[in-house]
Amino acid sequence: MRKEKEKIKIIPLGGLNEIGKNLTAIEYKNDIVVIDCGLSFPDDEMLGIDLVIPDITYLQKNIDKVKGIFLTHGHEDHIGALPYVLKEMNVPVYGTKLTLGIIQTKLKEHNLLSVVELKCVKPKDIVKLDNVSVEFIRTSHSIADSVAIAIHTPIGVILHTGDFKIDYTPIDGCVADLARFAELGKRGVLVMLADSTNVERPGYTMSESTVGETFARIFTNAKGRIIVATFASNIHRIQQIITESIKYNRKVAVSGRSMENIMEVAMELGYIDANKDVFINIDSINKYPNNRITIITTGSQGEPMSALSRMASSEHKKVNIIPGDRVIISASAIPGNEKLISKVINQLFKKGADVIYEALADVHVSGHACQEELKLMHTLVKPKFFMPVHGEYRHLKQHAELAVKLGLPSSNVVIADNGDVIEVTRDSIRKNGTVISGQVFVDGLGVGDVGNIVLRDRKHLSQDGILTVVVTIEKESGSVIAGPDIISRGFVYVRESEDLMEEARELVKDALKKCEEKHITEWASIKSNIKEVLRVFLYERTRRKPMILPIIMEI
Amino acid sequence: MRKEKEKIKIIPLGGLNEIGKNLTAIEYKNDIVVIDCGLSFPDDEMLGIDLVIPDITYLQKNIDKVKGIFLTHGHEDHIGALPYVLKEMNVPVYGTKLTLGIIQTKLKEHNLLSVVELKCVKPKDIVKLDNVSVEFIRTSHSIADSVAIAIHTPIGVILHTGDFKIDYTPIDGCVADLARFAELGKRGVLVMLADSTNVERPGYTMSESTVGETFARIFTNAKGRIIVATFASNIHRIQQIITESIKYNRKVAVSGRSMENIMEVAMELGYIDANKDVFINIDSINKYPNNRITIITTGSQGEPMSALSRMASSEHKKVNIIPGDRVIISASAIPGNEKLISKVINQLFKKGADVIYEALADVHVSGHACQEELKLMHTLVKPKFFMPVHGEYRHLKQHAELAVKLGLPSSNVVIADNGDVIEVTRDSIRKNGTVISGQVFVDGLGVGDVGNIVLRDRKHLSQDGILTVVVTIEKESGSVIAGPDIISRGFVYVRESEDLMEEARELVKDALKKCEEKHITEWASIKSNIKEVLRVFLYERTRRKPMILPIIMEI
């Protein structure tokens, strides 16, 4: 019996077989430690969906055990689901200063700030829970204040690297705490969960400071305004832009809501090293010569409503792109955004801007470890068991192979899926069952009210539109009193297709007449008759399959 | 008056500010030479659209002058619009043997083969028209039998490079005819139109034969089946796969309709160097040991219905992926397809296949010239005027800059748009007016019957679905006899939202009652009342904006 209890459960509820909505529960006795609480963005099939968050049914069912949500850093795929999850499950949230600063803005928007307990931690801090303690360890990533999390349990240490890279020359001088990883490794780590994002890339991710060197070159000979689009949360990137601006006596203005929000937080918390007088309001940019202006903006992914996109399409109220502007897109495309970014680049070039992007200069580095950095982490930590996280299957698989190449027996490596329950003892690791997990769609104010049927309908509607057929029938006689009327949307140009629609109407009339003759009075039968006759006719004539929606009214 | 006539008009109707639907008209006196006739694939905004073809109104209006369509090679973005254009405008089509071979399959499908005049040409051939002659010059590209086209006119030569790269070791041994480009350059080329696709890439595109070297390594130690997905039209890639298969005593099976079609054409025309007994039917693959089988397939872009995607998702009738299969995706992602490809890679890995793709090995090279190759072409041809083609604006712009860096005055370079009329004389080039141009959408059997209104409706429907409100009103009294009924699709789960829908129904009832009280009888007014009350209510309650379609029936 005793042995039965000596188990740790690792239950990923998001972040596996996907890059996004990271959320992992680590359970030991009556402690559940939740690591991260992220969202993901909808893919092309999720029409109309705003956000996707993890299904937390398992946590809700075990709410008594959940001791808190422990955050590794402030990126959306690690914190974005918090407002939704905290509404269902109000537990303390632990994070470093900047991470909590970023969250506060979000919680305020959701009227949650006053009800949620935020606990600020520093690297090296240890939070003691009933049976386990949670330690934060400094790492480097494309956002400041990122940490790995080590959970110390009586049967061993579970180490979650969070998102990381190894940067020996980070902008804030705070190198990852390699010594602590080594120390943990020496004492023995039972399981390591590690970032797999860049496992396909050989070598090392370059230091963030190399981007500064590129900026230095780009700023040197710039004669007009410099406009830099980057990820709002990349404080170190922003610091480097500001540093160069100061060097060349440029004032810095900020555009884009998320950039403004994060800049405010970062300034307030002391993450930006610059005098306040460096900054000017975006309204004031025209008071200075062009070569005295830097604009830092959102929109590095070409997002249609972002500040940079609006500048590029002349819809920005404050910034008009003019010949001589130098626009730097300091980011790489997140898969799926390539065409959006390309559109913005084309528009900027057309306006006469000088556009500099990843294909042309080293204006971006990744925040994730490449193969050699992963090998370093594995070698320092020397875990007994390994579970790759933060990746699609291809990444998890290749990260598993990397671990095996470094000497780990393949039986000590587990490639898991969201919802799997991974049971770990002192000397074993295995999948044992699953819990409810999945995607919860956020659409407007609705959380979870749009599911696969609705999405299937949206997909159908998006492809060939809809034909609504309305007919009013007299209850007693079953004879048609009004209609059939056919109204279409998203199917064909109605004006050009009047004949087609008239033919369709006649066919429906015939179908209704036949139903009447055959004394078919059940609505379901009449509707399916209408549907079938139209489906066949329209497909034959157009090779399209619009949604057909027959509506019968009875009086 | 005489001088007035001494003009060449270059009229691009597709291919500028886009990569796709290439079609350029070169007009001199009563000759119009049409170069290429391609399609493009719909972007994300073109919901439900199958293909996009160029608007050829200008050619139809000047049909008497159109002497033929002259093809540079057999890729879809250069030939794909032919079946649609030839239905509107039956003119001779000139192309090299393989190009015409590929077209024939298409024309057969459209029942056009017997009515269209196909004229087979070879590199160095010259076709004489009334006032100009058209010369074909061998180039290299990612499809065999590609050519550049030189149009000799009394006032000078117009050279269109087509899509090209410089490959000194091409698979068929036929190097681009650099000597002829040099000769033309020496005699004087008035205008060059050149491929801009890879202008952002420094250096050289590697030779197709380097992919063969990678294949050689991959085949050497393969113990199971080898499955290679590539572009069906890349005959040289396919030849290299076959060559390695023969070396390792593997039989070759083909899967995927376009691959089967092109293989048939290529074999028949002698473009594949292999005995017939190398090939087996896909039905027979299980009769051989796994390490004696190679499968060549479509689906390198992750296209959902392609053979490789079906294999990956266990929907392929003939091929089941098994552990030990080695799958090579011999292509790079066309922008927009990244996520589709990634999905297939993940599925293949999950089935235990060993997947090799561009991130992991050099299994693909581009078919387009990088910067150093472009410089070579410019240096050989030394055109008086230059017009970059085959690219988005960013590419055209940078290609223009490249030409200027090589010494061309910037006033001799024209960046044009589709529909521009570029007038060239012996010593001038300028834009002078525009003609009708644009995108014609093909959706099912409809060509041009889906336009922006329909697309806007599809977009709207795709985001938040539709609510149909039906009500039957008595004509004379204006009072409601049946309904209002509300039916939604793609909006919310109806079952979970019964209350919401009931509230909506009550609101519509009230609105109708008010209309009746106020003696509002015009349908338009009643409808807009219904729309408005629902719009406000639904947005407030859900933050969604479904399409609202009120239908009034009168009896």
PDB file of N, CA and C in Angstrom, chain A residues 232-304:
ATOM      1  N   ALA A 232       5.742  42.796 -28.622  1.00  0.00           N
ATOM      2  CA  ALA A 232       5.634  43.754 -27.517  1.00  0.00           C
ATOM      3  C   ALA A 232       6.355  43.250 -26.271  1.00  0.00           C
ATOM      4  N   SER A 233       6.325  41.948 -26.055  1.00  0.00           N
ATOM      5  CA  SER A 233       6.876  41.421 -24.810  1.00  0.00           C
ATOM      6  C   SER A 233       8.396  41.311 -24.824  1.00  0.00           C
ATOM      7  N   ASN A 234       9.017  41.526 -25.969  1.00  0.00           N
ATOM      8  CA  ASN A 234      10.473  41.363 -26.027  1.00  0.00           C
ATOM      9  C   ASN A 234      11.171  42.626 -25.529  1.00  0.00           C
ATOM     10  N   ILE A 235      11.137  42.771 -24.212  1.00  0.00           N
ATOM     11  CA  ILE A 235      11.681  43.960 -23.547  1.00  0.00           C
ATOM     12  C   ILE A 235      13.145  44.197 -23.923  1.00  0.00           C
ATOM     13  N   HIS A 236      13.907  43.150 -24.040  1.00  0.00           N
ATOM     14  CA  HIS A 236      15.335  43.319 -24.347  1.00  0.00           C
ATOM     15  C   HIS A 236      15.541  43.836 -25.761  1.00  0.00           C
ATOM     16  N   ARG A 237      14.705  43.362 -26.691  1.00  0.00           N
ATOM     17  CA  ARG A 237      14.759  43.881 -28.052  1.00  0.00           C
ATOM     18  C   ARG A 237      14.431  45.374 -28.026  1.00  0.00           C
ATOM     19  N   ILE A 238      13.400  45.700 -27.290  1.00  0.00           N
ATOM     20  CA  ILE A 238      12.963  47.099 -27.201  1.00  0.00           C
ATOM     21  C   ILE A 238      14.047  47.952 -26.548  1.00  0.00           C
ATOM     22  N   GLN A 239      14.675  47.403 -25.525  1.00  0.00           N
ATOM     23  CA  GLN A 239      15.784  48.131 -24.879  1.00  0.00           C
ATOM     24  C   GLN A 239      16.867  48.453 -25.898  1.00  0.00           C
ATOM     25  N   GLN A 240      17.176  47.506 -26.742  1.00  0.00           N
ATOM     26  CA  GLN A 240      18.245  47.732 -27.718  1.00  0.00           C
ATOM     27  C   GLN A 240      17.858  48.806 -28.729  1.00  0.00           C
ATOM     28  N   ILE A 241      16.589  48.830 -29.092  1.00  0.00           N
ATOM     29  CA  ILE A 241      16.122  49.876 -30.017  1.00  0.00           C
ATOM     30  C   ILE A 241      16.243  51.247 -29.337  1.00  0.00           C
ATOM     31  N   ILE A 242      15.876  51.271 -28.068  1.00  0.00           N
ATOM     32  CA  ILE A 242      15.953  52.533 -27.328  1.00  0.00           C
ATOM     33  C   ILE A 242      17.412  52.977 -27.163  1.00  0.00           C
ATOM     34  N   THR A 243      18.273  52.023 -26.848  1.00  0.00           N
ATOM     35  CA  THR A 243      19.695  52.346 -26.675  1.00  0.00           C
ATOM     36  C   THR A 243      20.273  52.973 -27.945  1.00  0.00           C
ATOM     37  N   GLU A 244      19.971  52.371 -29.095  1.00  0.00           N
ATOM     38  CA  GLU A 244      20.474  52.935 -30.357  1.00  0.00           C
ATOM     39  C   GLU A 244      19.854  54.308 -30.614  1.00  0.00           C
ATOM     40  N   SER A 245      18.584  54.452 -30.266  1.00  0.00           N
ATOM     41  CA  SER A 245      17.906  55.733 -30.490  1.00  0.00           C
ATOM     42  C   SER A 245      18.570  56.835 -29.671  1.00  0.00           C
ATOM     43  N   ILE A 246      18.877  56.503 -28.434  1.00  0.00           N
ATOM     44  CA  ILE A 246      19.560  57.489 -27.575  1.00  0.00           C
ATOM     45  C   ILE A 246      20.903  57.863 -28.190  1.00  0.00           C
ATOM     46  N   LYS A 247      21.621  56.825 -28.666  1.00  0.00           N
ATOM     47  CA  LYS A 247      22.945  57.056 -29.244  1.00  0.00           C
ATOM     48  C   LYS A 247      22.862  58.044 -30.408  1.00  0.00           C
ATOM     49  N   TYR A 248      21.802  57.914 -31.201  1.00  0.00           N
ATOM     50  CA  TYR A 248      21.677  58.780 -32.374  1.00  0.00           C
ATOM     51  C   TYR A 248      20.703  59.925 -32.141  1.00  0.00           C
ATOM     52  N   ASN A 249      20.480  60.213 -30.856  1.00  0.00           N
ATOM     53  CA  ASN A 249      19.691  61.395 -30.510  1.00  0.00           C
ATOM     54  C   ASN A 249      18.286  61.368 -31.111  1.00  0.00           C
ATOM     55  N   ARG A 250      17.698  60.192 -31.140  1.00  0.00           N
ATOM     56  CA  ARG A 250      16.323  60.051 -31.641  1.00  0.00           C
ATOM     57  C   ARG A 250      15.362  59.947 -30.456  1.00  0.00           C
ATOM     58  N   LYS A 251      14.231  60.603 -30.577  1.00  0.00           N
ATOM     59  CA  LYS A 251      13.159  60.426 -29.612  1.00  0.00           C
ATOM     60  C   LYS A 251      12.412  59.142 -29.960  1.00  0.00           C
ATOM     61  N   VAL A 252      11.846  58.530 -28.966  1.00  0.00           N
ATOM     62  CA  VAL A 252      11.161  57.256 -29.181  1.00  0.00           C
ATOM     63  C   VAL A 252       9.663  57.412 -28.913  1.00  0.00           C
ATOM     64  N   ALA A 253       8.861  57.052 -29.901  1.00  0.00           N
ATOM     65  CA  ALA A 253       7.408  57.022 -29.718  1.00  0.00           C
ATOM     66  C   ALA A 253       6.941  55.585 -29.863  1.00  0.00           C
ATOM     67  N   VAL A 254       5.833  55.277 -29.241  1.00  0.00           N
ATOM     68  CA  VAL A 254       5.342  53.906 -29.230  1.00  0.00           C
ATOM     69  C   VAL A 254       3.945  53.878 -29.835  1.00  0.00           C
ATOM     70  N   SER A 255       3.667  52.867 -30.666  1.00  0.00           N
ATOM     71  CA  SER A 255       2.331  52.732 -31.244  1.00  0.00           C
ATOM     72  C   SER A 255       1.860  51.284 -31.177  1.00  0.00           C
ATOM     73  N   GLY A 256       0.600  51.105 -30.912  1.00  0.00           N
ATOM     74  CA  GLY A 256       0.051  49.746 -30.795  1.00  0.00           C
ATOM     75  C   GLY A 256      -0.291  49.456 -29.347  1.00  0.00           C
ATOM     76  N   ARG A 257      -1.513  48.989 -29.115  1.00  0.00           N
ATOM     77  CA  ARG A 257      -2.008  48.876 -27.752  1.00  0.00           C
ATOM     78  C   ARG A 257      -1.148  47.963 -26.872  1.00  0.00           C
ATOM     79  N   SER A 258      -0.809  46.770 -27.377  1.00  0.00           N
ATOM     80  CA  SER A 258      -0.061  45.850 -26.525  1.00  0.00           C
ATOM     81  C   SER A 258       1.335  46.399 -26.253  1.00  0.00           C
ATOM     82  N   MET A 259       1.910  47.102 -27.251  1.00  0.00           N
ATOM     83  CA  MET A 259       3.230  47.695 -27.036  1.00  0.00           C
ATOM     84  C   MET A 259       3.145  48.780 -25.973  1.00  0.00           C
ATOM     85  N   GLU A 260       2.105  49.610 -26.057  1.00  0.00           N
ATOM     86  CA  GLU A 260       1.945  50.668 -25.063  1.00  0.00           C
ATOM     87  C   GLU A 260       1.759  50.078 -23.670  1.00  0.00           C
ATOM     88  N   ASN A 261       0.914  49.066 -23.584  1.00  0.00           N
ATOM     89  CA  ASN A 261       0.676  48.414 -22.289  1.00  0.00           C
ATOM     90  C   ASN A 261       1.960  47.877 -21.681  1.00  0.00           C
ATOM     91  N   ILE A 262       2.689  47.119 -22.478  1.00  0.00           N
ATOM     92  CA  ILE A 262       3.871  46.456 -21.916  1.00  0.00           C
ATOM     93  C   ILE A 262       4.970  47.459 -21.619  1.00  0.00           C
ATOM     94  N   MET A 263       5.093  48.481 -22.469  1.00  0.00           N
ATOM     95  CA  MET A 263       6.098  49.518 -22.207  1.00  0.00           C
ATOM     96  C   MET A 263       5.798  50.184 -20.871  1.00  0.00           C
ATOM     97  N   GLU A 264       4.522  50.432 -20.613  1.00  0.00           N
ATOM     98  CA  GLU A 264       4.140  51.078 -19.371  1.00  0.00           C
ATOM     99  C   GLU A 264       4.548  50.209 -18.176  1.00  0.00           C
ATOM    100  N   VAL A 265       4.225  48.925 -18.279  1.00  0.00           N
ATOM    101  CA  VAL A 265       4.588  47.988 -17.220  1.00  0.00           C
ATOM    102  C   VAL A 265       6.103  47.931 -17.055  1.00  0.00           C
ATOM    103  N   ALA A 266       6.803  47.800 -18.176  1.00  0.00           N
ATOM    104  CA  ALA A 266       8.255  47.617 -18.130  1.00  0.00           C
ATOM    105  C   ALA A 266       8.948  48.859 -17.557  1.00  0.00           C
ATOM    106  N   MET A 267       8.453  50.029 -17.928  1.00  0.00           N
ATOM    107  CA  MET A 267       9.033  51.270 -17.398  1.00  0.00           C
ATOM    108  C   MET A 267       8.790  51.343 -15.900  1.00  0.00           C
ATOM    109  N   GLU A 268       7.570  51.068 -15.531  1.00  0.00           N
ATOM    110  CA  GLU A 268       7.174  51.185 -14.132  1.00  0.00           C
ATOM    111  C   GLU A 268       7.982  50.235 -13.252  1.00  0.00           C
ATOM    112  N   LEU A 269       8.222  49.042 -13.768  1.00  0.00           N
ATOM    113  CA  LEU A 269       8.925  48.040 -12.965  1.00  0.00           C
ATOM    114  C   LEU A 269      10.440  48.120 -13.134  1.00  0.00           C
ATOM    115  N   GLY A 270      10.889  49.085 -13.929  1.00  0.00           N
ATOM    116  CA  GLY A 270      12.328  49.276 -14.046  1.00  0.00           C
ATOM    117  C   GLY A 270      13.021  48.327 -15.006  1.00  0.00           C
ATOM    118  N   TYR A 271      12.295  47.797 -15.986  1.00  0.00           N
ATOM    119  CA  TYR A 271      12.915  46.890 -16.951  1.00  0.00           C
ATOM    120  C   TYR A 271      13.477  47.598 -18.177  1.00  0.00           C
ATOM    121  N   ILE A 272      13.206  48.906 -18.257  1.00  0.00           N
ATOM    122  CA  ILE A 272      13.748  49.676 -19.379  1.00  0.00           C
ATOM    123  C   ILE A 272      14.716  50.711 -18.811  1.00  0.00           C
ATOM    124  N   ASP A 273      15.921  50.701 -19.379  1.00  0.00           N
ATOM    125  CA  ASP A 273      16.959  51.613 -18.914  1.00  0.00           C
ATOM    126  C   ASP A 273      16.992  52.825 -19.849  1.00  0.00           C
ATOM    127  N   ALA A 274      16.250  53.868 -19.483  1.00  0.00           N
ATOM    128  CA  ALA A 274      16.229  55.093 -20.293  1.00  0.00           C
ATOM    129  C   ALA A 274      15.539  56.198 -19.502  1.00  0.00           C
ATOM    130  N   ASN A 275      16.004  57.415 -19.719  1.00  0.00           N
ATOM    131  CA  ASN A 275      15.316  58.543 -19.088  1.00  0.00           C
ATOM    132  C   ASN A 275      13.947  58.723 -19.705  1.00  0.00           C
ATOM    133  N   LYS A 276      13.040  59.248 -18.907  1.00  0.00           N
ATOM    134  CA  LYS A 276      11.684  59.442 -19.410  1.00  0.00           C
ATOM    135  C   LYS A 276      11.654  60.406 -20.593  1.00  0.00           C
ATOM    136  N   ASP A 277      12.614  61.350 -20.621  1.00  0.00           N
ATOM    137  CA  ASP A 277      12.555  62.373 -21.672  1.00  0.00           C
ATOM    138  C   ASP A 277      12.961  61.839 -23.049  1.00  0.00           C
ATOM    139  N   VAL A 278      13.383  60.588 -23.096  1.00  0.00           N
ATOM    140  CA  VAL A 278      13.650  59.966 -24.404  1.00  0.00           C
ATOM    141  C   VAL A 278      12.336  59.751 -25.149  1.00  0.00           C
ATOM    142  N   PHE A 279      11.278  59.541 -24.393  1.00  0.00           N
ATOM    143  CA  PHE A 279      10.011  59.150 -24.998  1.00  0.00           C
ATOM    144  C   PHE A 279       9.129  60.339 -25.331  1.00  0.00           C
ATOM    145  N   ILE A 280       8.485  60.269 -26.443  1.00  0.00           N
ATOM    146  CA  ILE A 280       7.486  61.286 -26.778  1.00  0.00           C
ATOM    147  C   ILE A 280       6.195  60.585 -27.157  1.00  0.00           C
ATOM    148  N   ASN A 281       5.129  61.337 -27.074  1.00  0.00           N
ATOM    149  CA  ASN A 281       3.843  60.790 -27.479  1.00  0.00           C
ATOM    150  C   ASN A 281       3.796  60.677 -29.006  1.00  0.00           C
ATOM    151  N   ILE A 282       3.110  59.692 -29.485  1.00  0.00           N
ATOM    152  CA  ILE A 282       3.026  59.479 -30.934  1.00  0.00           C
ATOM    153  C   ILE A 282       2.433  60.704 -31.635  1.00  0.00           C
ATOM    154  N   ASP A 283       1.638  61.481 -30.922  1.00  0.00           N
ATOM    155  CA  ASP A 283       1.059  62.699 -31.499  1.00  0.00           C
ATOM    156  C   ASP A 283       2.116  63.754 -31.813  1.00  0.00           C
ATOM    157  N   SER A 284       3.275  63.629 -31.153  1.00  0.00           N
ATOM    158  CA  SER A 284       4.290  64.681 -31.271  1.00  0.00           C
ATOM    159  C   SER A 284       5.380  64.383 -32.288  1.00  0.00           C
ATOM    160  N   ILE A 285       5.266  63.284 -32.991  1.00  0.00           N
ATOM    161  CA  ILE A 285       6.395  62.905 -33.859  1.00  0.00           C
ATOM    162  C   ILE A 285       6.697  63.948 -34.923  1.00  0.00           C
ATOM    163  N   ASN A 286       5.657  64.678 -35.341  1.00  0.00           N
ATOM    164  CA  ASN A 286       5.914  65.636 -36.414  1.00  0.00           C
ATOM    165  C   ASN A 286       6.587  66.919 -35.939  1.00  0.00           C
ATOM    166  N   LYS A 287       6.770  67.040 -34.635  1.00  0.00           N
ATOM    167  CA  LYS A 287       7.462  68.219 -34.103  1.00  0.00           C
ATOM    168  C   LYS A 287       8.978  68.072 -34.207  1.00  0.00           C
ATOM    169  N   TYR A 288       9.442  66.885 -34.596  1.00  0.00           N
ATOM    170  CA  TYR A 288      10.882  66.642 -34.671  1.00  0.00           C
ATOM    171  C   TYR A 288      11.272  66.326 -36.112  1.00  0.00           C
ATOM    172  N   PRO A 289      12.531  66.585 -36.454  1.00  0.00           N
ATOM    173  CA  PRO A 289      12.987  66.169 -37.794  1.00  0.00           C
ATOM    174  C   PRO A 289      12.901  64.638 -37.897  1.00  0.00           C
ATOM    175  N   ASN A 290      12.705  64.158 -39.118  1.00  0.00           N
ATOM    176  CA  ASN A 290      12.558  62.718 -39.311  1.00  0.00           C
ATOM    177  C   ASN A 290      13.730  61.912 -38.761  1.00  0.00           C
ATOM    178  N   ASN A 291      14.919  62.444 -38.896  1.00  0.00           N
ATOM    179  CA  ASN A 291      16.082  61.670 -38.434  1.00  0.00           C
ATOM    180  C   ASN A 291      16.297  61.773 -36.926  1.00  0.00           C
ATOM    181  N   ARG A 292      15.294  62.296 -36.247  1.00  0.00           N
ATOM    182  CA  ARG A 292      15.335  62.338 -34.775  1.00  0.00           C
ATOM    183  C   ARG A 292      14.215  61.497 -34.169  1.00  0.00           C
ATOM    184  N   ILE A 293      13.628  60.665 -35.007  1.00  0.00           N
ATOM    185  CA  ILE A 293      12.454  59.902 -34.567  1.00  0.00           C
ATOM    186  C   ILE A 293      12.649  58.385 -34.735  1.00  0.00           C
ATOM    187  N   THR A 294      12.340  57.663 -33.676  1.00  0.00           N
ATOM    188  CA  THR A 294      12.184  56.209 -33.757  1.00  0.00           C
ATOM    189  C   THR A 294      10.769  55.871 -33.293  1.00  0.00           C
ATOM    190  N   ILE A 295      10.107  55.004 -34.026  1.00  0.00           N
ATOM    191  CA  ILE A 295       8.789  54.541 -33.595  1.00  0.00           C
ATOM    192  C   ILE A 295       8.871  53.038 -33.347  1.00  0.00           C
ATOM    193  N   ILE A 296       8.483  52.632 -32.158  1.00  0.00           N
ATOM    194  CA  ILE A 296       8.433  51.193 -31.851  1.00  0.00           C
ATOM    195  C   ILE A 296       6.971  50.772 -31.916  1.00  0.00           C
ATOM    196  N   THR A 297       6.714  49.704 -32.644  1.00  0.00           N
ATOM    197  CA  THR A 297       5.319  49.386 -32.933  1.00  0.00           C
ATOM    198  C   THR A 297       5.026  47.885 -32.911  1.00  0.00           C
ATOM    199  N   THR A 298       3.765  47.564 -32.824  1.00  0.00           N
ATOM    200  CA  THR A 298       3.315  46.179 -32.957  1.00  0.00           C
ATOM    201  C   THR A 298       3.107  45.860 -34.445  1.00  0.00           C
ATOM    202  N   GLY A 299       2.817  44.626 -34.734  1.00  0.00           N
ATOM    203  CA  GLY A 299       2.464  44.261 -36.111  1.00  0.00           C
ATOM    204  C   GLY A 299       3.540  43.468 -36.820  1.00  0.00           C
ATOM    205  N   SER A 300       4.509  42.925 -36.066  1.00  0.00           N
ATOM    206  CA  SER A 300       5.600  42.198 -36.716  1.00  0.00           C
ATOM    207  C   SER A 300       5.124  40.902 -37.365  1.00  0.00           C
ATOM    208  N   GLN A 301       3.900  40.470 -37.070  1.00  0.00           N
ATOM    209  CA  GLN A 301       3.358  39.275 -37.723  1.00  0.00           C
ATOM    210  C   GLN A 301       2.363  39.639 -38.824  1.00  0.00           C
ATOM    211  N   GLY A 302       2.305  40.929 -39.159  1.00  0.00           N
ATOM    212  CA  GLY A 302       1.400  41.350 -40.224  1.00  0.00           C
ATOM    213  C   GLY A 302      -0.066  41.295 -39.828  1.00  0.00           C
ATOM    214  N   GLU A 303      -0.338  41.221 -38.531  1.00  0.00           N
ATOM    215  CA  GLU A 303      -1.726  41.139 -38.064  1.00  0.00           C
ATOM    216  C   GLU A 303      -2.537  42.294 -38.655  1.00  0.00           C
ATOM    217  N   PRO A 304      -3.673  41.976 -39.290  1.00  0.00           N
ATOM    218  CA  PRO A 304      -4.387  43.000 -40.065  1.00  0.00           C
ATOM    219  C   PRO A 304      -4.773  44.261 -39.291  1.00  0.00           C
TER     220      PRO A 304
END
